[in-house]
PDB file of C-alpha atoms in Angstrom:
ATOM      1  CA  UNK A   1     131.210 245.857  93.587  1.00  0.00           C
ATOM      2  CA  UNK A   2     134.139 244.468  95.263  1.00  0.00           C
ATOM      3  CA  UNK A   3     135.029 244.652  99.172  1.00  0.00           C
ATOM      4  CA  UNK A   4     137.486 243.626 101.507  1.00  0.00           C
ATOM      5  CA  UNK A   5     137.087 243.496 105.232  1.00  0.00           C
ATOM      6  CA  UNK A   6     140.691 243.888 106.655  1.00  0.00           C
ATOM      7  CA  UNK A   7     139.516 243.049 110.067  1.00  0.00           C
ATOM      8  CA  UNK A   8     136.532 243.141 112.013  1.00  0.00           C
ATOM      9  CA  UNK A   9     135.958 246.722 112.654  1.00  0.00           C
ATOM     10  CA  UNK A  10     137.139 247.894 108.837  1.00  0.00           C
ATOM     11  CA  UNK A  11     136.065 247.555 105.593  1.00  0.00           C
ATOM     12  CA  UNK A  12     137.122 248.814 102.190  1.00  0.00           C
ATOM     13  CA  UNK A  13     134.893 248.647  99.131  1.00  0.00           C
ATOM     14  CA  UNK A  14     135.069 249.693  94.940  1.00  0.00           C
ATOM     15  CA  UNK A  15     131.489 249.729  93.363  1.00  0.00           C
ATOM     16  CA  UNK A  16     130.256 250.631  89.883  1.00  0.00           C
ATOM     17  CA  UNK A  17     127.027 250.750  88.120  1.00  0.00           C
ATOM     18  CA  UNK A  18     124.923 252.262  85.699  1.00  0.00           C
ATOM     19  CA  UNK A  19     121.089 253.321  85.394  1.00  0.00           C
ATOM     20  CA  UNK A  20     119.106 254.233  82.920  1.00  0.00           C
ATOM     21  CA  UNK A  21     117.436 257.728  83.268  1.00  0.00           C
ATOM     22  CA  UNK A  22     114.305 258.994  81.563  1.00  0.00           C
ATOM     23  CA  UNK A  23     112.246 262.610  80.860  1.00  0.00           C
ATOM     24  CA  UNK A  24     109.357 263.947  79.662  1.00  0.00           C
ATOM     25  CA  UNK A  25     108.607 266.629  77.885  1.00  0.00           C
ATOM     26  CA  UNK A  26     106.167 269.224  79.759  1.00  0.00           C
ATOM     27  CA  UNK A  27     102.807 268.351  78.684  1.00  0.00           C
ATOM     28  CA  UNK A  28     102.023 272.407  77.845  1.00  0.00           C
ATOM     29  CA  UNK A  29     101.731 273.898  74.468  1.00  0.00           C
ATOM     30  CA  UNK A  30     105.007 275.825  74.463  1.00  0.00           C
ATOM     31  CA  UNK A  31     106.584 272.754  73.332  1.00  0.00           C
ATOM     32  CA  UNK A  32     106.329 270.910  70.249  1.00  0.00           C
ATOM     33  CA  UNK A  33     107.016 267.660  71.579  1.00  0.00           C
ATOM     34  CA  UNK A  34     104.439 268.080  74.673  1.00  0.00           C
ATOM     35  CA  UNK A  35     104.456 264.843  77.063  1.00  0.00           C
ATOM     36  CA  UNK A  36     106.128 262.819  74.808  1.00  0.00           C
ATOM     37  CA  UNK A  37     108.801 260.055  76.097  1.00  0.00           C
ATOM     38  CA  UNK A  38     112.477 261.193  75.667  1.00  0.00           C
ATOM     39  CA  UNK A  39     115.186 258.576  74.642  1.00  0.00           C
ATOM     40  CA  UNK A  40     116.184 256.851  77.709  1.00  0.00           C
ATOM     41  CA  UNK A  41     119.703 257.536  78.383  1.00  0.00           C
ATOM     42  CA  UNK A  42     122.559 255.602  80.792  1.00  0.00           C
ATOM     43  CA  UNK A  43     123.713 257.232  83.723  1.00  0.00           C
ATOM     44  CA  UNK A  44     126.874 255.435  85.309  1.00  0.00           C
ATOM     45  CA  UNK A  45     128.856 255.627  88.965  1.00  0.00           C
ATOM     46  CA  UNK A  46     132.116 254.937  90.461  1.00  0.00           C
ATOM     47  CA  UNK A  47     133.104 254.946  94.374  1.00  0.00           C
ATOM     48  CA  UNK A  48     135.576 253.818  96.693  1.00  0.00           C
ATOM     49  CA  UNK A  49     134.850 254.002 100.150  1.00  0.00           C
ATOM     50  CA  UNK A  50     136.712 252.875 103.592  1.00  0.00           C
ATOM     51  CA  UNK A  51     133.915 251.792 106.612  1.00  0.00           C
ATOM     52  CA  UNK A  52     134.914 251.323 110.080  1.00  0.00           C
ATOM     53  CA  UNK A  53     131.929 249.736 112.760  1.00  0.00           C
ATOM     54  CA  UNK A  54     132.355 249.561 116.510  1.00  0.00           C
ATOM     55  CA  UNK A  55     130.506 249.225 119.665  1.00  0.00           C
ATOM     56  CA  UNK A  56     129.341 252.701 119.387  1.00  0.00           C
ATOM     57  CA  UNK A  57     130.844 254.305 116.803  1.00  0.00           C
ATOM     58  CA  UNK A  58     130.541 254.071 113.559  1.00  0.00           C
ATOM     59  CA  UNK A  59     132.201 256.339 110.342  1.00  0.00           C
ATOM     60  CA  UNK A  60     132.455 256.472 106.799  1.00  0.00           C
ATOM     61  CA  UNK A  61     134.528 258.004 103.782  1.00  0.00           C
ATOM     62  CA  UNK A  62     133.540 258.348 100.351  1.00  0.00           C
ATOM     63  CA  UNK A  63     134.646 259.411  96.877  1.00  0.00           C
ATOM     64  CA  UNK A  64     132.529 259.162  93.853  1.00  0.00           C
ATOM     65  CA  UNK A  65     132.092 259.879  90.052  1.00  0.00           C
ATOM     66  CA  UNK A  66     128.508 260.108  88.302  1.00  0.00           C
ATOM     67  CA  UNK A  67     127.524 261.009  84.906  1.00  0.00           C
ATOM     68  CA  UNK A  68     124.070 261.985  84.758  1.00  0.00           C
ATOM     69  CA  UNK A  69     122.360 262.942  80.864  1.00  0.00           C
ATOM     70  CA  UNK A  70     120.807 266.815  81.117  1.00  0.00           C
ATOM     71  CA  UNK A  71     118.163 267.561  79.306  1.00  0.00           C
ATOM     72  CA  UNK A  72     117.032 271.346  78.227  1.00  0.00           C
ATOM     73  CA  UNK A  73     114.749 273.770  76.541  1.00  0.00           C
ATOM     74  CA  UNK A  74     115.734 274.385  72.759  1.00  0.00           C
ATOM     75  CA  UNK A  75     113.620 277.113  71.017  1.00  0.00           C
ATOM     76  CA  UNK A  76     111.811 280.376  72.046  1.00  0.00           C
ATOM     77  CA  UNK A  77     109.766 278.834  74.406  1.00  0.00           C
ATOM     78  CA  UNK A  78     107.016 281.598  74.978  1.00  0.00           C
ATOM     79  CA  UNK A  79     104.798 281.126  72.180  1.00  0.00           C
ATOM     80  CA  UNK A  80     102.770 277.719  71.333  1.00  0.00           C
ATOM     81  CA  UNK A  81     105.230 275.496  69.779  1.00  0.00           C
ATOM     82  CA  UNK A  82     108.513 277.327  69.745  1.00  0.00           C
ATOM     83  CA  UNK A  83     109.846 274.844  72.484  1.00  0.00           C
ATOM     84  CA  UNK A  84     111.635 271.348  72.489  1.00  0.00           C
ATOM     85  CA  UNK A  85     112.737 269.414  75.438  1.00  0.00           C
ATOM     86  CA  UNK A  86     116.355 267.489  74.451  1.00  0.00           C
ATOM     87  CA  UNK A  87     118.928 265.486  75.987  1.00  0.00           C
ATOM     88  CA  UNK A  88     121.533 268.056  75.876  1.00  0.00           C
ATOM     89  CA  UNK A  89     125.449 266.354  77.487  1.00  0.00           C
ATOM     90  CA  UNK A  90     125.851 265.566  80.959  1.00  0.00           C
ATOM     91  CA  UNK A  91     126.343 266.406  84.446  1.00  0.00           C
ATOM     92  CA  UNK A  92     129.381 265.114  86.256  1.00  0.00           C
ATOM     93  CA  UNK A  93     129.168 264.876  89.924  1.00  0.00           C
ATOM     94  CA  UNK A  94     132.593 264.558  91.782  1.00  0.00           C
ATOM     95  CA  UNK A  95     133.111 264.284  95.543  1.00  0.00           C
ATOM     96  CA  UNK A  96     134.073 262.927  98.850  1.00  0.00           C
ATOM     97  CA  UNK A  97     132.151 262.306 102.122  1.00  0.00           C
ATOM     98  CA  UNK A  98     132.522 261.288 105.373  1.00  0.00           C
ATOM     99  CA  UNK A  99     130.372 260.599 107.944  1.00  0.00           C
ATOM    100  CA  UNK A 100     129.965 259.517 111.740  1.00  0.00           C
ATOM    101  CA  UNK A 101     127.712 257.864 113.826  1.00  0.00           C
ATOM    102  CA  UNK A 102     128.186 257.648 117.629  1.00  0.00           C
ATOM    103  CA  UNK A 103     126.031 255.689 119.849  1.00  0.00           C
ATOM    104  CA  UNK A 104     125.424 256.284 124.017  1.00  0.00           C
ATOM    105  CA  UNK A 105     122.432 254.940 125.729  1.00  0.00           C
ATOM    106  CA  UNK A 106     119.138 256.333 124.381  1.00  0.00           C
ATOM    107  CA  UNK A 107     121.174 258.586 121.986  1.00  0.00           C
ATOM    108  CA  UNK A 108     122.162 258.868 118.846  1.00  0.00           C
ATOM    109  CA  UNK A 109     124.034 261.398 116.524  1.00  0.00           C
ATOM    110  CA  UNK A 110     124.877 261.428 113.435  1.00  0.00           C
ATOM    111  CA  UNK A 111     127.170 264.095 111.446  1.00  0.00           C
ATOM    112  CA  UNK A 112     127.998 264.275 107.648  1.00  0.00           C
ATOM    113  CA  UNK A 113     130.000 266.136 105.212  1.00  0.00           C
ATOM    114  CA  UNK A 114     130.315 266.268 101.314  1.00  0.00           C
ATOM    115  CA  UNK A 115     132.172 268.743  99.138  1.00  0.00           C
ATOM    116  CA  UNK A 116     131.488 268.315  95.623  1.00  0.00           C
ATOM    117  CA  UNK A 117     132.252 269.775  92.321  1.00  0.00           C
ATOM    118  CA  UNK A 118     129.607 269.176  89.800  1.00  0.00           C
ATOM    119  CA  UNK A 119     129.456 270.786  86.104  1.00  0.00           C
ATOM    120  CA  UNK A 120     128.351 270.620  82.768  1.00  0.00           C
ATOM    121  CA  UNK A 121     129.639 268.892  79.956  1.00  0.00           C
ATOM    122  CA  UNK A 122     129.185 268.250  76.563  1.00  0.00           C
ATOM    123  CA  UNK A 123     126.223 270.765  76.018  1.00  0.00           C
ATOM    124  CA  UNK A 124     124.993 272.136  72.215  1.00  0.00           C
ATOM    125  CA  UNK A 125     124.931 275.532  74.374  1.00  0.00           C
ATOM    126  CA  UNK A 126     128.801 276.277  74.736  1.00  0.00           C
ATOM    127  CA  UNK A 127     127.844 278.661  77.482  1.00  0.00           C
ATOM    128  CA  UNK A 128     126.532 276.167  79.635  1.00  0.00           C
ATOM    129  CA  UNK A 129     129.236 273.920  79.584  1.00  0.00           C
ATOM    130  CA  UNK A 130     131.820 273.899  82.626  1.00  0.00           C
ATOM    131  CA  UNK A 131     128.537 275.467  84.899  1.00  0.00           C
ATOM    132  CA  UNK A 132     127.437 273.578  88.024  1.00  0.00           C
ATOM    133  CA  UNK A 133     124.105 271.859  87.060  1.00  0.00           C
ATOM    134  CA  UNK A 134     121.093 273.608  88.211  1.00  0.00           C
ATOM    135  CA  UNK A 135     119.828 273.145  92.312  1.00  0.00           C
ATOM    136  CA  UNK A 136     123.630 271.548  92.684  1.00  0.00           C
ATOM    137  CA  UNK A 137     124.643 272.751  96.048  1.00  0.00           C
ATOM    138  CA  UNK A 138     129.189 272.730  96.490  1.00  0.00           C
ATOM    139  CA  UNK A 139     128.874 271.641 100.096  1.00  0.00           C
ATOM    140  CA  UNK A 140     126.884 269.910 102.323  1.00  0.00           C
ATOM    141  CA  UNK A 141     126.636 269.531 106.531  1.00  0.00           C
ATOM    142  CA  UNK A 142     124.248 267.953 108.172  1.00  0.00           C
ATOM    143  CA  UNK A 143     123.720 266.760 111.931  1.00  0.00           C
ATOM    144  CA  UNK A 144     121.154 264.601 113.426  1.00  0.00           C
ATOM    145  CA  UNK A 145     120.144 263.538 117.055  1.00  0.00           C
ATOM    146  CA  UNK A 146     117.658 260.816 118.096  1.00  0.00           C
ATOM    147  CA  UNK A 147     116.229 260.556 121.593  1.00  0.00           C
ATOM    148  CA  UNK A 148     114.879 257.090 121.781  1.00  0.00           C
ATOM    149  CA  UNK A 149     112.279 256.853 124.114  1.00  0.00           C
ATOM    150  CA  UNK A 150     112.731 254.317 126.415  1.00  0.00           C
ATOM    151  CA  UNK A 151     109.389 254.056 127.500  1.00  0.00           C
ATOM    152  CA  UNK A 152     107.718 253.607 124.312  1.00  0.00           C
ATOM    153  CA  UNK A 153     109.818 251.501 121.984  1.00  0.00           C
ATOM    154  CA  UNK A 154     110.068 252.324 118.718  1.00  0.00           C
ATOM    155  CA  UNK A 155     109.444 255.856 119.608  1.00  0.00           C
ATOM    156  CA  UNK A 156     112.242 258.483 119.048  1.00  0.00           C
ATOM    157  CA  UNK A 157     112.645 261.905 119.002  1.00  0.00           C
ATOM    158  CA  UNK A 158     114.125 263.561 116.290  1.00  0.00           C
ATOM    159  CA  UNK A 159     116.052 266.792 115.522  1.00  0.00           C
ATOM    160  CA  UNK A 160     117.850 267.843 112.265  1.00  0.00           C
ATOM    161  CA  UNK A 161     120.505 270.469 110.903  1.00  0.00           C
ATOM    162  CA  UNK A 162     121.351 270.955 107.288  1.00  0.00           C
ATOM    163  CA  UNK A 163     123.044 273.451 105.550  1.00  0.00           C
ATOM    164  CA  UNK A 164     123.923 273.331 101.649  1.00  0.00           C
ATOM    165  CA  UNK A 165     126.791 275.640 100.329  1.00  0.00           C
ATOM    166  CA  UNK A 166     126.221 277.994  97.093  1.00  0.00           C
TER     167      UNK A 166
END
């Protein structure tokens, strides 16, 4: 990762990294290779971000690249053995984000926002590739406010709003 603070309040930052990401196979007899270890396989990200910190406000921006491995269901898979679990392409997640956080007296809120166009790629399946990736929402919002209770520290009261697109 690299960063550069161009003054006090602002700060602008490149990362990149990779993982390693693992599956097994359903431990049921559907599949032939039943709770067996698949390969391991390298996931990797890219963002670039701007921060900006004051007093009492605080807000964020965000784009990013990730390449996850998918894995699927080869076979009939309704009958005892007629099933294998595979690494099967990738996902790639691209998006931006931005988010605030303001800051007054026992309160605090906190709003965010991400679009994001994820898809398939690289799949034996033809058909699957250039879909979004399975429980993949488009869009995100999502709001937050914190009471903290100034009478018992440590204590705050919560309240949360989400809502994920498609």
């Amino acid at each position: 990762a690299l960063s550069h603070a161009l003054n006090a309040q602002d700060l602008g930052y490149l990362s990149w990294g990779q993982g390693i990401e693992s599956q097994l196979a359903p431990n049921l007899p559907t599949y032939r290779n039943a709770g067996q270890a698949l390969p391991a396989l390298k996931s990797r990200q890219i963002e670039i971000g701007f921060k900006h910190s004051e007093n009492s406000l605080d807000w964020r921006m965000a784009g990013f690249d990730i390449q996850r491995p998918t894995w699927r269901d080869v076979g009939a898979c309704d009958i005892a053995a007629s099933c294998t679990r595979q690494a099967d392409g990738q996902a790639r997640h691209r998006g931006i984000e931005a988010e605030i956080d303001w800051r007054i007296g026992a309160w605090n809120l906190r709003s965010s926002a991400m679009t994001l166009q994820a898809r398939r790629e690289g799949s034996a399946d033809i058909a699957l590739n250039g879909l979004r990736p399975t429980n993949v929402p488009a869009s995100s919002l999502k709001a937050q406010a914190a009471y903290n209770v100034v009478a018992l520290p440590g204590l705050a009261l919560l309240g949360f709003v989400t809502r994920e697109g498609e």
